[in-house]
Coordinates of C-alpha atoms in Angstrom, one line a residue:
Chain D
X5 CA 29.9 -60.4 17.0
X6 CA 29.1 -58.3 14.5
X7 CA 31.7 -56.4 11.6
X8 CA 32.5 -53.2 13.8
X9 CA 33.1 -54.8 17.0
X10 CA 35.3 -57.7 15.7
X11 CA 37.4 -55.1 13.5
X12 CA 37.6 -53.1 17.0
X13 CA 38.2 -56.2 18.3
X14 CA 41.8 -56.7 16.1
X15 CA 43.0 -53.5 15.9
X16 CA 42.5 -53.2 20.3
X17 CA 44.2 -56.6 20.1
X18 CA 46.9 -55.9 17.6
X19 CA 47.5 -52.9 18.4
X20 CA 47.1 -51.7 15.0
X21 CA 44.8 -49.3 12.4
X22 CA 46.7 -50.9 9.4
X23 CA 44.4 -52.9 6.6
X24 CA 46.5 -55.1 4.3
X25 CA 45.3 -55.4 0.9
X26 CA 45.6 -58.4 -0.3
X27 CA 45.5 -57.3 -4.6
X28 CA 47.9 -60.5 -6.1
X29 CA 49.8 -59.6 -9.4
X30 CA 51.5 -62.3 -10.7
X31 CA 53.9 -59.7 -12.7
X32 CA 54.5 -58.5 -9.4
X33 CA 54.6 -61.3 -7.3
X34 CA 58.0 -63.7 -7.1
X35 CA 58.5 -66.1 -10.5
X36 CA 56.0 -68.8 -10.5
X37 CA 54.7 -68.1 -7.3
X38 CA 50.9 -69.7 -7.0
X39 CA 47.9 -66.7 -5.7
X40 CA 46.9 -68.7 -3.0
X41 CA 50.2 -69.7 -1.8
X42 CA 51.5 -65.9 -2.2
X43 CA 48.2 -65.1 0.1
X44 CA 49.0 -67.6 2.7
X45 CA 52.8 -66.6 3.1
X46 CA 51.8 -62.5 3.3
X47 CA 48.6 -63.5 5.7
X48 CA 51.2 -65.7 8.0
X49 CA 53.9 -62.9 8.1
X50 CA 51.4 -59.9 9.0
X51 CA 48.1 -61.5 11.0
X52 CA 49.7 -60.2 14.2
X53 CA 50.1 -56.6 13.0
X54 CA 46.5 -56.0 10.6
X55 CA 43.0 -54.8 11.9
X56 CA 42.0 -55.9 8.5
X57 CA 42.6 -57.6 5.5
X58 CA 41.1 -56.1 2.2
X59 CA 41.0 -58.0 -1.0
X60 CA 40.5 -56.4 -4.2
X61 CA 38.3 -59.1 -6.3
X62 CA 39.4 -57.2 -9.7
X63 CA 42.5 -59.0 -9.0
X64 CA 41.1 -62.3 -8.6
X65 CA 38.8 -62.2 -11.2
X66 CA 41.2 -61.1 -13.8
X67 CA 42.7 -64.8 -13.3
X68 CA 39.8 -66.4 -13.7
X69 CA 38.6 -69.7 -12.1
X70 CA 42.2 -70.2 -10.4
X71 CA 41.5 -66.6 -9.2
X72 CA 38.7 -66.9 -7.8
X73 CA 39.3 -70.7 -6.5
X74 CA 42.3 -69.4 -4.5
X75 CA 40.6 -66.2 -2.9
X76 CA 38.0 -68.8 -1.6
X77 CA 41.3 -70.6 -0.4
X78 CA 42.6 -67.6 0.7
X79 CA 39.9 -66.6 3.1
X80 CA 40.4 -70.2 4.9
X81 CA 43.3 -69.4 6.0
X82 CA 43.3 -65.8 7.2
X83 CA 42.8 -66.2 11.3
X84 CA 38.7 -66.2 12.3
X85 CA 39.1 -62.9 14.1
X86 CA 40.4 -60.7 11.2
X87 CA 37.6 -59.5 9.6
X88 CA 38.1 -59.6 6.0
X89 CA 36.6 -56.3 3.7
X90 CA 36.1 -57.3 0.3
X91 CA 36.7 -54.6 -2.2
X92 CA 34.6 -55.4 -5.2
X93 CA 32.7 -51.6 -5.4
X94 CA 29.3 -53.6 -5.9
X95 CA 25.6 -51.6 -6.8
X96 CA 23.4 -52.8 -9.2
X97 CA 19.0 -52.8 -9.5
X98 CA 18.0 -53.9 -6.1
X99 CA 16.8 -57.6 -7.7
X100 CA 20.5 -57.9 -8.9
X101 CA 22.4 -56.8 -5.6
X102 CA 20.5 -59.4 -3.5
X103 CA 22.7 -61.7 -5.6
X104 CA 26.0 -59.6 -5.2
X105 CA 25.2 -59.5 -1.4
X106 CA 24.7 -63.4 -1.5
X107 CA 27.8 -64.0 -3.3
X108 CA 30.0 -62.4 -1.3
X109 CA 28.7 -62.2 2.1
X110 CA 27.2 -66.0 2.4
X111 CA 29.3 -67.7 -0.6
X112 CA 32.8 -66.3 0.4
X113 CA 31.9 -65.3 3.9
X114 CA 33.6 -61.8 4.0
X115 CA 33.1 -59.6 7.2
X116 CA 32.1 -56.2 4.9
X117 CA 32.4 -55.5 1.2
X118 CA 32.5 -52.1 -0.5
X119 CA 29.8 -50.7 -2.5
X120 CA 29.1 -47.8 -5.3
X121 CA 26.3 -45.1 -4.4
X122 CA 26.0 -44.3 -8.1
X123 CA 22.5 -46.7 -8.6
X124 CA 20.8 -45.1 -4.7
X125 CA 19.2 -47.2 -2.3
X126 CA 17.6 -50.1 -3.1
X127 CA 21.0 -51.0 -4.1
X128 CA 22.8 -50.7 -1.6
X129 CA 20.1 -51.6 0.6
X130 CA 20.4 -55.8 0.2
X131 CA 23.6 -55.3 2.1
X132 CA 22.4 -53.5 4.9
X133 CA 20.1 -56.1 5.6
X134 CA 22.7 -58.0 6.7
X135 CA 23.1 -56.5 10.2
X136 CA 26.5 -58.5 11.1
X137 CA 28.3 -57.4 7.8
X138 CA 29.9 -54.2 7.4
X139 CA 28.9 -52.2 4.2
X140 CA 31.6 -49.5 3.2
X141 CA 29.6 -46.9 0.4
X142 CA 32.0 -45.0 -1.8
X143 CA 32.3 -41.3 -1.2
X144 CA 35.3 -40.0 -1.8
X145 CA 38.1 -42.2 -3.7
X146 CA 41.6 -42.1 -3.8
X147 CA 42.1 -41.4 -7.7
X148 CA 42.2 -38.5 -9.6
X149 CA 39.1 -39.6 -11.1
X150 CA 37.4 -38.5 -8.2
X151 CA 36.7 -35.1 -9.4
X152 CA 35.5 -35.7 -12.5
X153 CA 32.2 -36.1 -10.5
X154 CA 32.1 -36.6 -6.8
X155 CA 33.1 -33.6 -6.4
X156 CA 30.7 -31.7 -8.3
X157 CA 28.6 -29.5 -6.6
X158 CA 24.7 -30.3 -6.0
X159 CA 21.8 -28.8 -5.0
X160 CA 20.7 -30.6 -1.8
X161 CA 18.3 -29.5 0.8
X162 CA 18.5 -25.6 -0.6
X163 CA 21.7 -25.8 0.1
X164 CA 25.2 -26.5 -2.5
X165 CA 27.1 -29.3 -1.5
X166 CA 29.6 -31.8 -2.9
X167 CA 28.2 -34.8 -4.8
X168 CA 30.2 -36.9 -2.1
X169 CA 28.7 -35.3 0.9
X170 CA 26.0 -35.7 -0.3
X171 CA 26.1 -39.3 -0.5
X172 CA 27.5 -39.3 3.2
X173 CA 24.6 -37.7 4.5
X174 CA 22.1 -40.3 2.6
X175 CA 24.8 -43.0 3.8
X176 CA 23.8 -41.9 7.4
X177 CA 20.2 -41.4 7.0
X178 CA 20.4 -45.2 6.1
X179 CA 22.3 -46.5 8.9
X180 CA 19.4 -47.7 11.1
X181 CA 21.4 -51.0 11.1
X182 CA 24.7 -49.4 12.0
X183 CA 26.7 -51.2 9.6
X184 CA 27.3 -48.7 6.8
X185 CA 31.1 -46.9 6.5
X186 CA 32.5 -44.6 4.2
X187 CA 35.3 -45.2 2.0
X188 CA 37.3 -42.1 1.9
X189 CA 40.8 -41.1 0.4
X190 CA 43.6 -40.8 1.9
X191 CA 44.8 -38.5 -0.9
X192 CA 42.0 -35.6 -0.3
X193 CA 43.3 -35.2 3.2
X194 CA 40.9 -31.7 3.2
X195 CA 38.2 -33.4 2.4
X196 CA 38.7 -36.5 5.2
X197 CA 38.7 -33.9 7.7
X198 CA 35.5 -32.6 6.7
X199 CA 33.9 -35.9 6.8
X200 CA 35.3 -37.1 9.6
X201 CA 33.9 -33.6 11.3
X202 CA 30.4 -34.2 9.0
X203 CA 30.3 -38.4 10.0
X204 CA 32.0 -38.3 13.8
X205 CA 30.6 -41.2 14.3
X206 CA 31.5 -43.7 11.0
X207 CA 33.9 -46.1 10.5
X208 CA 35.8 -44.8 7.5
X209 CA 37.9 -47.6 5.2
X210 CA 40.9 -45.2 3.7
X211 CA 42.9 -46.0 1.1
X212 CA 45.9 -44.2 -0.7
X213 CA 48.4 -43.9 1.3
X214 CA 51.9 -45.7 0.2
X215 CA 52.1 -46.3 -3.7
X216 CA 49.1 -43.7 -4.2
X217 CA 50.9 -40.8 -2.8
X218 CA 48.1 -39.9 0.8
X219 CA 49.9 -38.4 3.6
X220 CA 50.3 -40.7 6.5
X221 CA 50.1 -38.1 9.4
X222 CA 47.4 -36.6 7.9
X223 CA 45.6 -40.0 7.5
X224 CA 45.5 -40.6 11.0
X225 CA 44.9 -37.2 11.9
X226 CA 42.0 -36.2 9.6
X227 CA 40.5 -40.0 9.7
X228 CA 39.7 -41.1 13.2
X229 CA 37.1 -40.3 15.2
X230 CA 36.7 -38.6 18.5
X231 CA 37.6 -41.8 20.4
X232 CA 40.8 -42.3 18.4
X233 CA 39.3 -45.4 16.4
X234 CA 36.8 -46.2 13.1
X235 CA 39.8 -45.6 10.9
X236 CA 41.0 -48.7 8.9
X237 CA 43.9 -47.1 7.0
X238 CA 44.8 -49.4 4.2
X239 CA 47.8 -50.1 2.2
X240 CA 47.9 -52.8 -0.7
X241 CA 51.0 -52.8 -2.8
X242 CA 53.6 -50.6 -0.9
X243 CA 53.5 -53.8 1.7
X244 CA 52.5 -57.0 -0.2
X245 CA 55.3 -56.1 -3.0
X246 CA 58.1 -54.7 -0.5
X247 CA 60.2 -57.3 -2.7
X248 CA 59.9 -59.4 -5.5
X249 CA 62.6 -61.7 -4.3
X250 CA 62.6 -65.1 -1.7
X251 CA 62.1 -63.0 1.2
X252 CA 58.9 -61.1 0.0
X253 CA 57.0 -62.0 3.1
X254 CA 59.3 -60.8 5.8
X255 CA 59.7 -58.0 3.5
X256 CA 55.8 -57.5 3.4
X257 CA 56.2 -57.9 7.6
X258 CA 59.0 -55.3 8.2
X259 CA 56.9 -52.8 6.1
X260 CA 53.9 -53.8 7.2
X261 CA 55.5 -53.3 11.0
X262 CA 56.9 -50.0 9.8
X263 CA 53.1 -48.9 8.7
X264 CA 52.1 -49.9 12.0
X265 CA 53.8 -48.4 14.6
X266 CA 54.4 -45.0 12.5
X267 CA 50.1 -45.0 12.3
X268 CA 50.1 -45.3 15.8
X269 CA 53.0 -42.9 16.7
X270 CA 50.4 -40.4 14.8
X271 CA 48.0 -41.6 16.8
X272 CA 49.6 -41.1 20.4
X273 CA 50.2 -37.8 19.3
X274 CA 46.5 -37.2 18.1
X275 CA 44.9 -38.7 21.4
X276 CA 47.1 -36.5 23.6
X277 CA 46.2 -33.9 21.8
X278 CA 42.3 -34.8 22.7
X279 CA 42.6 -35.1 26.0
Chain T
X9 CA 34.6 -56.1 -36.4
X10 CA 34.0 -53.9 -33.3
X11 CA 31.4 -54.2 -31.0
X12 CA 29.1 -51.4 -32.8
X13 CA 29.3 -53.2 -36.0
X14 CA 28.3 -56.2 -35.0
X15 CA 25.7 -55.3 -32.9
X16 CA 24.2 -53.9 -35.8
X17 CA 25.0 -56.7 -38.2
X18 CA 22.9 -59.3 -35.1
X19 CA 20.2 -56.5 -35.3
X20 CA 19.6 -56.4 -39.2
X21 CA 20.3 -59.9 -39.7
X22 CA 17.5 -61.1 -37.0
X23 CA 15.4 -57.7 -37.5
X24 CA 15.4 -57.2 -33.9
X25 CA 16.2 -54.7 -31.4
X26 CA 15.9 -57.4 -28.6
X27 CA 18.4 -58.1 -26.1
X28 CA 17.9 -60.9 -23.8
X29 CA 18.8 -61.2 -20.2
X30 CA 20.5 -64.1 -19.4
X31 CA 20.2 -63.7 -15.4
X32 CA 19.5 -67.4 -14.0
X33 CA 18.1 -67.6 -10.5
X34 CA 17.6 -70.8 -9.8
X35 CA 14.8 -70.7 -7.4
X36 CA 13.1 -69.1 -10.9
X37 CA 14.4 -71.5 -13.1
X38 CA 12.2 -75.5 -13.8
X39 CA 13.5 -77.7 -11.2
X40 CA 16.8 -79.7 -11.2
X41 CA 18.2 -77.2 -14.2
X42 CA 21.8 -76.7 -13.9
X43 CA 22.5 -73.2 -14.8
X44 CA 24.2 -74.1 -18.3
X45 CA 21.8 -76.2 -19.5
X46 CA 19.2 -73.5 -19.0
X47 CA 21.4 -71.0 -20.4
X48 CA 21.8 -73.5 -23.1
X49 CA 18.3 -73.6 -24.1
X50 CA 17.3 -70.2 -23.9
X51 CA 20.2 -69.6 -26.3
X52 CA 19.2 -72.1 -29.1
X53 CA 15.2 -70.9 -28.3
X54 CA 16.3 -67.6 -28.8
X55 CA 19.4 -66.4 -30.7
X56 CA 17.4 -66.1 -33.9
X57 CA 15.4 -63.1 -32.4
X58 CA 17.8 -61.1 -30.9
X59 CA 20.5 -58.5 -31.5
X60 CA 22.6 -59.3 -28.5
X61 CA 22.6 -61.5 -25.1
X62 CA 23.2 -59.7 -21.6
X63 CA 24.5 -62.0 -18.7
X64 CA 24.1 -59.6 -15.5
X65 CA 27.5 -61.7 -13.4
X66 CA 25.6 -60.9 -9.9
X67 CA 23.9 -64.4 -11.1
X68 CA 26.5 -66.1 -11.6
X69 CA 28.5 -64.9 -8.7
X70 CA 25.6 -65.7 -6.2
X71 CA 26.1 -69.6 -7.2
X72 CA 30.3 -69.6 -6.5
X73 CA 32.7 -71.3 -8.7
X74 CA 29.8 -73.5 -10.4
X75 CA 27.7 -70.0 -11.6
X76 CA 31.0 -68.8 -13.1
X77 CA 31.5 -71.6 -15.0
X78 CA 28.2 -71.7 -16.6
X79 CA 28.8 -68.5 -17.8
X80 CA 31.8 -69.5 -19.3
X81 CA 30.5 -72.9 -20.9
X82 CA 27.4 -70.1 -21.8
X83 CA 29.9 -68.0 -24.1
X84 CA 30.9 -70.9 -25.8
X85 CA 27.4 -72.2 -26.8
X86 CA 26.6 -67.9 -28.1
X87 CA 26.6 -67.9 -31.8
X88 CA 29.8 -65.9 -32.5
X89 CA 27.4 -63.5 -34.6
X90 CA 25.5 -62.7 -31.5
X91 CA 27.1 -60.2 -29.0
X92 CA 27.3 -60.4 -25.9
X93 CA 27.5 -57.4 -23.2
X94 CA 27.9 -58.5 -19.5
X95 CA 26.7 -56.7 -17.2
X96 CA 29.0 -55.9 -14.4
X97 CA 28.4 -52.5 -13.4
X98 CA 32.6 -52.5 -12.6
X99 CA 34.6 -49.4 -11.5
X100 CA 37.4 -49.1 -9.9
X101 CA 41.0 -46.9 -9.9
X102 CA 42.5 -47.1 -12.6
X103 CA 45.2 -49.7 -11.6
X104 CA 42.1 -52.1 -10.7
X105 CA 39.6 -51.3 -13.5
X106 CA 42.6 -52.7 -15.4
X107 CA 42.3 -56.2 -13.8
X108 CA 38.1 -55.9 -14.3
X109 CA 39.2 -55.4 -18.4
X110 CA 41.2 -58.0 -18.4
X111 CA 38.8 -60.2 -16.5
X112 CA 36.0 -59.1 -18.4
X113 CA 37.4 -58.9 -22.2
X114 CA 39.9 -61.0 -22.4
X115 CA 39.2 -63.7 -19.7
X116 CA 35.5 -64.5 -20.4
X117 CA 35.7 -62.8 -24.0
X118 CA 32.7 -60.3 -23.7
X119 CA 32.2 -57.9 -26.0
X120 CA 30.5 -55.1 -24.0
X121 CA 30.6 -54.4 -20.7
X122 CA 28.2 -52.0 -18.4
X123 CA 30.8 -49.7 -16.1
X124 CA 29.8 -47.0 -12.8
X125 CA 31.0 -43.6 -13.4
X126 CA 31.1 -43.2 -9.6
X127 CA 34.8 -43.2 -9.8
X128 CA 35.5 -40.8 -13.1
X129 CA 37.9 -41.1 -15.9
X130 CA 40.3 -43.8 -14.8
X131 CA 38.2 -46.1 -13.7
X132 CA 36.8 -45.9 -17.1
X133 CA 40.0 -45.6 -19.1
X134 CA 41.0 -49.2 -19.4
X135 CA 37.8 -50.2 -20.7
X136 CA 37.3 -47.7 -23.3
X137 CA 41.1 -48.6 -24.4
X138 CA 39.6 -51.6 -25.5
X139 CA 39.1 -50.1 -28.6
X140 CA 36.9 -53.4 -30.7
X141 CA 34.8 -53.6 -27.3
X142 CA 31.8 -51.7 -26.1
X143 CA 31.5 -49.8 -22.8
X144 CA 28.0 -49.0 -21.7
X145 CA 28.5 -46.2 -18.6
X146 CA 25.4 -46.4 -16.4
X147 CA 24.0 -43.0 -17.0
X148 CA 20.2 -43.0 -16.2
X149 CA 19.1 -46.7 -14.1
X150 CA 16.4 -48.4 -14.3
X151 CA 15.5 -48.8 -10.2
X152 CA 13.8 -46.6 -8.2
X153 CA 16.9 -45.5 -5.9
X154 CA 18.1 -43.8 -9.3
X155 CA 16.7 -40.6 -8.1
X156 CA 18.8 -40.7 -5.1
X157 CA 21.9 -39.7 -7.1
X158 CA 21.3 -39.1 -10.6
X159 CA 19.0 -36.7 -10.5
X160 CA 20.9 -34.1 -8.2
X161 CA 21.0 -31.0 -9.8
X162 CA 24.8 -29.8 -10.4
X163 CA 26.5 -27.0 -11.2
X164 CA 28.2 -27.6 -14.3
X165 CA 30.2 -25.3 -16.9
X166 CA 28.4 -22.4 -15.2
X167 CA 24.7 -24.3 -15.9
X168 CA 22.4 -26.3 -13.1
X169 CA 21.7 -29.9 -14.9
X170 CA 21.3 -33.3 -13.4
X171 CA 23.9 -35.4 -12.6
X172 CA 22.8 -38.0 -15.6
X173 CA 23.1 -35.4 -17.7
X174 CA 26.7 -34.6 -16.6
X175 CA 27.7 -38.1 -16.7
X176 CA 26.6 -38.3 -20.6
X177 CA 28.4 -35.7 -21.4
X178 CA 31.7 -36.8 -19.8
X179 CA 31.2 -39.8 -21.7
X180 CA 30.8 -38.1 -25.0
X181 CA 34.1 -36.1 -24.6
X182 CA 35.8 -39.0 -23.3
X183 CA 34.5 -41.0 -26.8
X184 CA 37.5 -40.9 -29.3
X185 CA 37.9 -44.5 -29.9
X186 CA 33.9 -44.2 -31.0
X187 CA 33.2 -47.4 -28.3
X188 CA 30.9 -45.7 -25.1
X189 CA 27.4 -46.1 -25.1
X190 CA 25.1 -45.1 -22.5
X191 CA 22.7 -46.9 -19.9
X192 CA 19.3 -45.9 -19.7
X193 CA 16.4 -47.1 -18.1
X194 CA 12.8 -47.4 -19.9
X195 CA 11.2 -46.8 -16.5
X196 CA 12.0 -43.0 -17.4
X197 CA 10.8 -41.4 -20.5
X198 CA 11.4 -38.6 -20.2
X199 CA 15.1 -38.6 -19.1
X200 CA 15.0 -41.4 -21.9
X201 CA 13.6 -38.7 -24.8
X202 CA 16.0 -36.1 -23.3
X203 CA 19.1 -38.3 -23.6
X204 CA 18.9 -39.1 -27.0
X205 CA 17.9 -35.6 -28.1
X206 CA 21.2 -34.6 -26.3
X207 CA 23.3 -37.7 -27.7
X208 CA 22.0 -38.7 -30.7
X209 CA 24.4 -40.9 -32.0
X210 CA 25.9 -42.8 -28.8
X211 CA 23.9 -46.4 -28.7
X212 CA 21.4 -46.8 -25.8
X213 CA 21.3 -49.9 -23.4
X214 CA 17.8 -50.0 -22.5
X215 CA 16.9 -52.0 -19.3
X216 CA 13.8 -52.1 -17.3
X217 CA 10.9 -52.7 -20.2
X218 CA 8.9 -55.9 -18.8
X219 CA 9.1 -56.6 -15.0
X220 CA 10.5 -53.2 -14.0
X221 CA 7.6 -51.9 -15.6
X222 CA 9.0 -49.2 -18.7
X223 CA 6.7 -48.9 -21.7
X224 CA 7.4 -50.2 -24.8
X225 CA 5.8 -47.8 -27.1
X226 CA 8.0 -45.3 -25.5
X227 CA 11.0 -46.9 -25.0
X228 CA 11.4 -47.4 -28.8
X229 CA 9.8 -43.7 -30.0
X230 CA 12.6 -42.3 -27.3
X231 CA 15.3 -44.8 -27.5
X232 CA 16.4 -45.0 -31.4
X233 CA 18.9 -43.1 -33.3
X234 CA 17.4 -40.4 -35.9
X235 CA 18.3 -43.4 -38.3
X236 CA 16.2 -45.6 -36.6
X237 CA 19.0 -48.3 -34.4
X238 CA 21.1 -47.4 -31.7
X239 CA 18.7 -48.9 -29.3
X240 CA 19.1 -52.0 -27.3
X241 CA 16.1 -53.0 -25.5
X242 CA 16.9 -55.8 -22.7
X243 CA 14.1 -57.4 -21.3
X244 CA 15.5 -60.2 -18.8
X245 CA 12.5 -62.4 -16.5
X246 CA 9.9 -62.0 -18.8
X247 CA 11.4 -63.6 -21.0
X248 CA 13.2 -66.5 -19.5
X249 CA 10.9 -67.1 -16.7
X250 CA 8.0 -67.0 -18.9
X251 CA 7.2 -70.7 -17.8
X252 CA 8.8 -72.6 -15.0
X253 CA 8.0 -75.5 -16.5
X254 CA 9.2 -77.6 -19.5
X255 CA 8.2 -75.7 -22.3
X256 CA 10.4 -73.1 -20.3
X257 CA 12.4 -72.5 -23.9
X258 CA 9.7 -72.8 -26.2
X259 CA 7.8 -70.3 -23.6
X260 CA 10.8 -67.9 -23.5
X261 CA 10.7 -67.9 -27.6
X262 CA 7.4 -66.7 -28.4
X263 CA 7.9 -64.4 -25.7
X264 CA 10.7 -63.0 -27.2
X265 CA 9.3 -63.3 -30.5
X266 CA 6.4 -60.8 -29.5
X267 CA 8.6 -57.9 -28.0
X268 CA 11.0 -58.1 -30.7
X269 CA 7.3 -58.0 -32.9
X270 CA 6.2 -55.8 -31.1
X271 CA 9.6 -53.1 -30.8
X272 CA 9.5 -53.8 -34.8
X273 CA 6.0 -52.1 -34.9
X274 CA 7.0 -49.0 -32.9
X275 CA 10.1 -49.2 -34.8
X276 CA 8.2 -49.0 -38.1
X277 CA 5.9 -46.1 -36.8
X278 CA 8.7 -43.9 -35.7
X279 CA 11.1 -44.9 -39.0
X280 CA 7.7 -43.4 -41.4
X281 CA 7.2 -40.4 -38.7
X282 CA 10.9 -39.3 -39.5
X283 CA 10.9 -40.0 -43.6

């Protein structure tokens, strides 16, 4: 099975578009509270309810060996049909992202991994090559950095178009494995509608909503496709620190629950409006 | 000391503009080396010749927990009057890019780090805040997919110019704490000679002399600051895979011993062509 069927596979099962990230913060977390063991508690508490989980390796690596030791743990423990999106924003010379491919598709065993356009093909191209993994290429990001140059305009095929369009209609011409995805944020709703028009057909990973600020109705309006599916909406903080106290986990549930079901209230109301 | 000053203190002091590669691949490396002790012995064949060392992580990250210890035994055995940029090619929002810092400066103690514009400011932000510490944003790669992106024409403060071009001059504006340098491949000369015309003080990161082909000659007549530094040249394989055999270190010594010769040479040339 490869990445897009078994994320189909969990949200169909689950009932759910929702993508938890998984971004530990010991400041954030409960007092003296172990990574791993916060991991394991907000996994437990929200496996029934996630398409996806989506770690963000910054926040691993920024502790180090223990860090990185305890998303390996991590990964163990999250249920074998999650698929798991790592969000390390990868690209380097295409010599160099064979290794980044490596390390995170065969060493950790993640299901899809995001990657940065910024260094063109033959970088992104060693993840490709692994057909069963899902490659998510940034286009349009979720911070107000995103201006500064995505959304200049180019000259492309004698016509003007946005840097990030751009890179969604070289993401496609690369597909010919029909893993690639866009990551697009929820906090440009305009623009995820006109990529969700441009790219009918892509899954799209979308951050922003929650702490960020991205409108949730809009979310799921703008960012599934015809079928009603191919979005993974995902929200990090807003769920995993719901509370700082004992009851973090069923605190990261009921939000997590509350995410859920309002995504797919929006959802109803979008495939009606299909059909 | 910030990174700027030392790099130029390693440079005089060893008369080099070399920076080495330190980017272990084991199926590359003499047989039965753990990744350390190779390190190891590059570094003590080597750290007389150079201005600074360049770990690319991917390498380290490809061999799990183990790699990333190497690299951190590997900082330890660096004189402390060589620097060390890592290259990581990180970017993230800014909330993230904060844990990559962390990770990168304070965890493993680099003093440089290579970043992706991709993302704009923020992503950037909590590097450059790092005010002792180098940040190297990719601006012109070495690989051939850099024409995929980079070299889009944009529309810009009502002018057409490339999207390198755009990036370098984001990174100048956003240059108060005097700590962004560019990166810029040798296997373009052109955009090479352009760049430094347009940023003449900024310090260069040169990859892709060597294996990826760039030419020396050029790379130092293009690269270097009217006053002659401001240019490091990395050159990665050919030096540390110049044997795969025992004399792997003494090997990788004269090797580096004739490109920093031979950089001196060019350097010499284009130092009397400006006098």
């Amino acid at each position: 099975m490869n990445f897009i069927e078994k994320v189909q596979k969990a949200s169909l099962k689950n009932q759910s578009l929702l993508c938890v990230g998984l971004d530990p913060d010991p400041r954030r977390m409960p007092d003296h509270l172990k990574v791993y063991d916060f991991n394991k508690s907000i996994v437990e508490a929200t496996s029934d309810l996630v398409c996806a989980y989506k770690p963000n390796i910054a926040f691993y690596e920024a502790l180090g060996a223990e860090g990185m030791d305890a998303l390996m743990r991590t990964m163990k423990i999250i249920p074998s049909d999650i698929p798991v999106i790592v969000d390390a924003k990868r690209g380097d010379i295409g010599n160099t992202s064979i290794s980044y491919a490596r390390a995170l598709y065969d060493v950790f065993g993640f299901d899809a991994a995001t990657v940065n356009p910024y260094l063109g093909f033959d970088a992104i191209e060693p993840f490709i090559q692994y057909s069963d993994k899902g490659v998510f290429i940034l286009c349009r990001t979720s911070n107000p950095g995103a201006e500064d140059f995505q959304s200049l305009v180019c000259v492309y095929q004698h016509h003007t178009r946005p840097l990030f369009e751009v890179v969604a209609d070289r993401a496609n011409e690369w597909n010919t494995n029909g893993n690639i995805g866009l990551v697009v944020g929820a906090t440009y709703p305009e623009e995820l509608k006109l990529l969700r028009q441009q790219n009918p057909h892509m899954p799209f990973l979308i951050p922003g909503i929650g702490t960020q600020g991205g409108d949730m109705e809009l979310t799921v309006r703008y960012g599934l496709s015809h079928d009603g599916d191919r979005a993974i909406i995902n929200s990090g903080r807003q769920i995993i620190y719901a509370s700082k106290g004992k009851d973090f986990a069923e605190a990261a549930r009921k939000t997590a629950q509350i995410l859920r079901d309002e995504m797919n209230k929006y959802r109803v109301a979008f495939q009606s409006k299909q059909s």
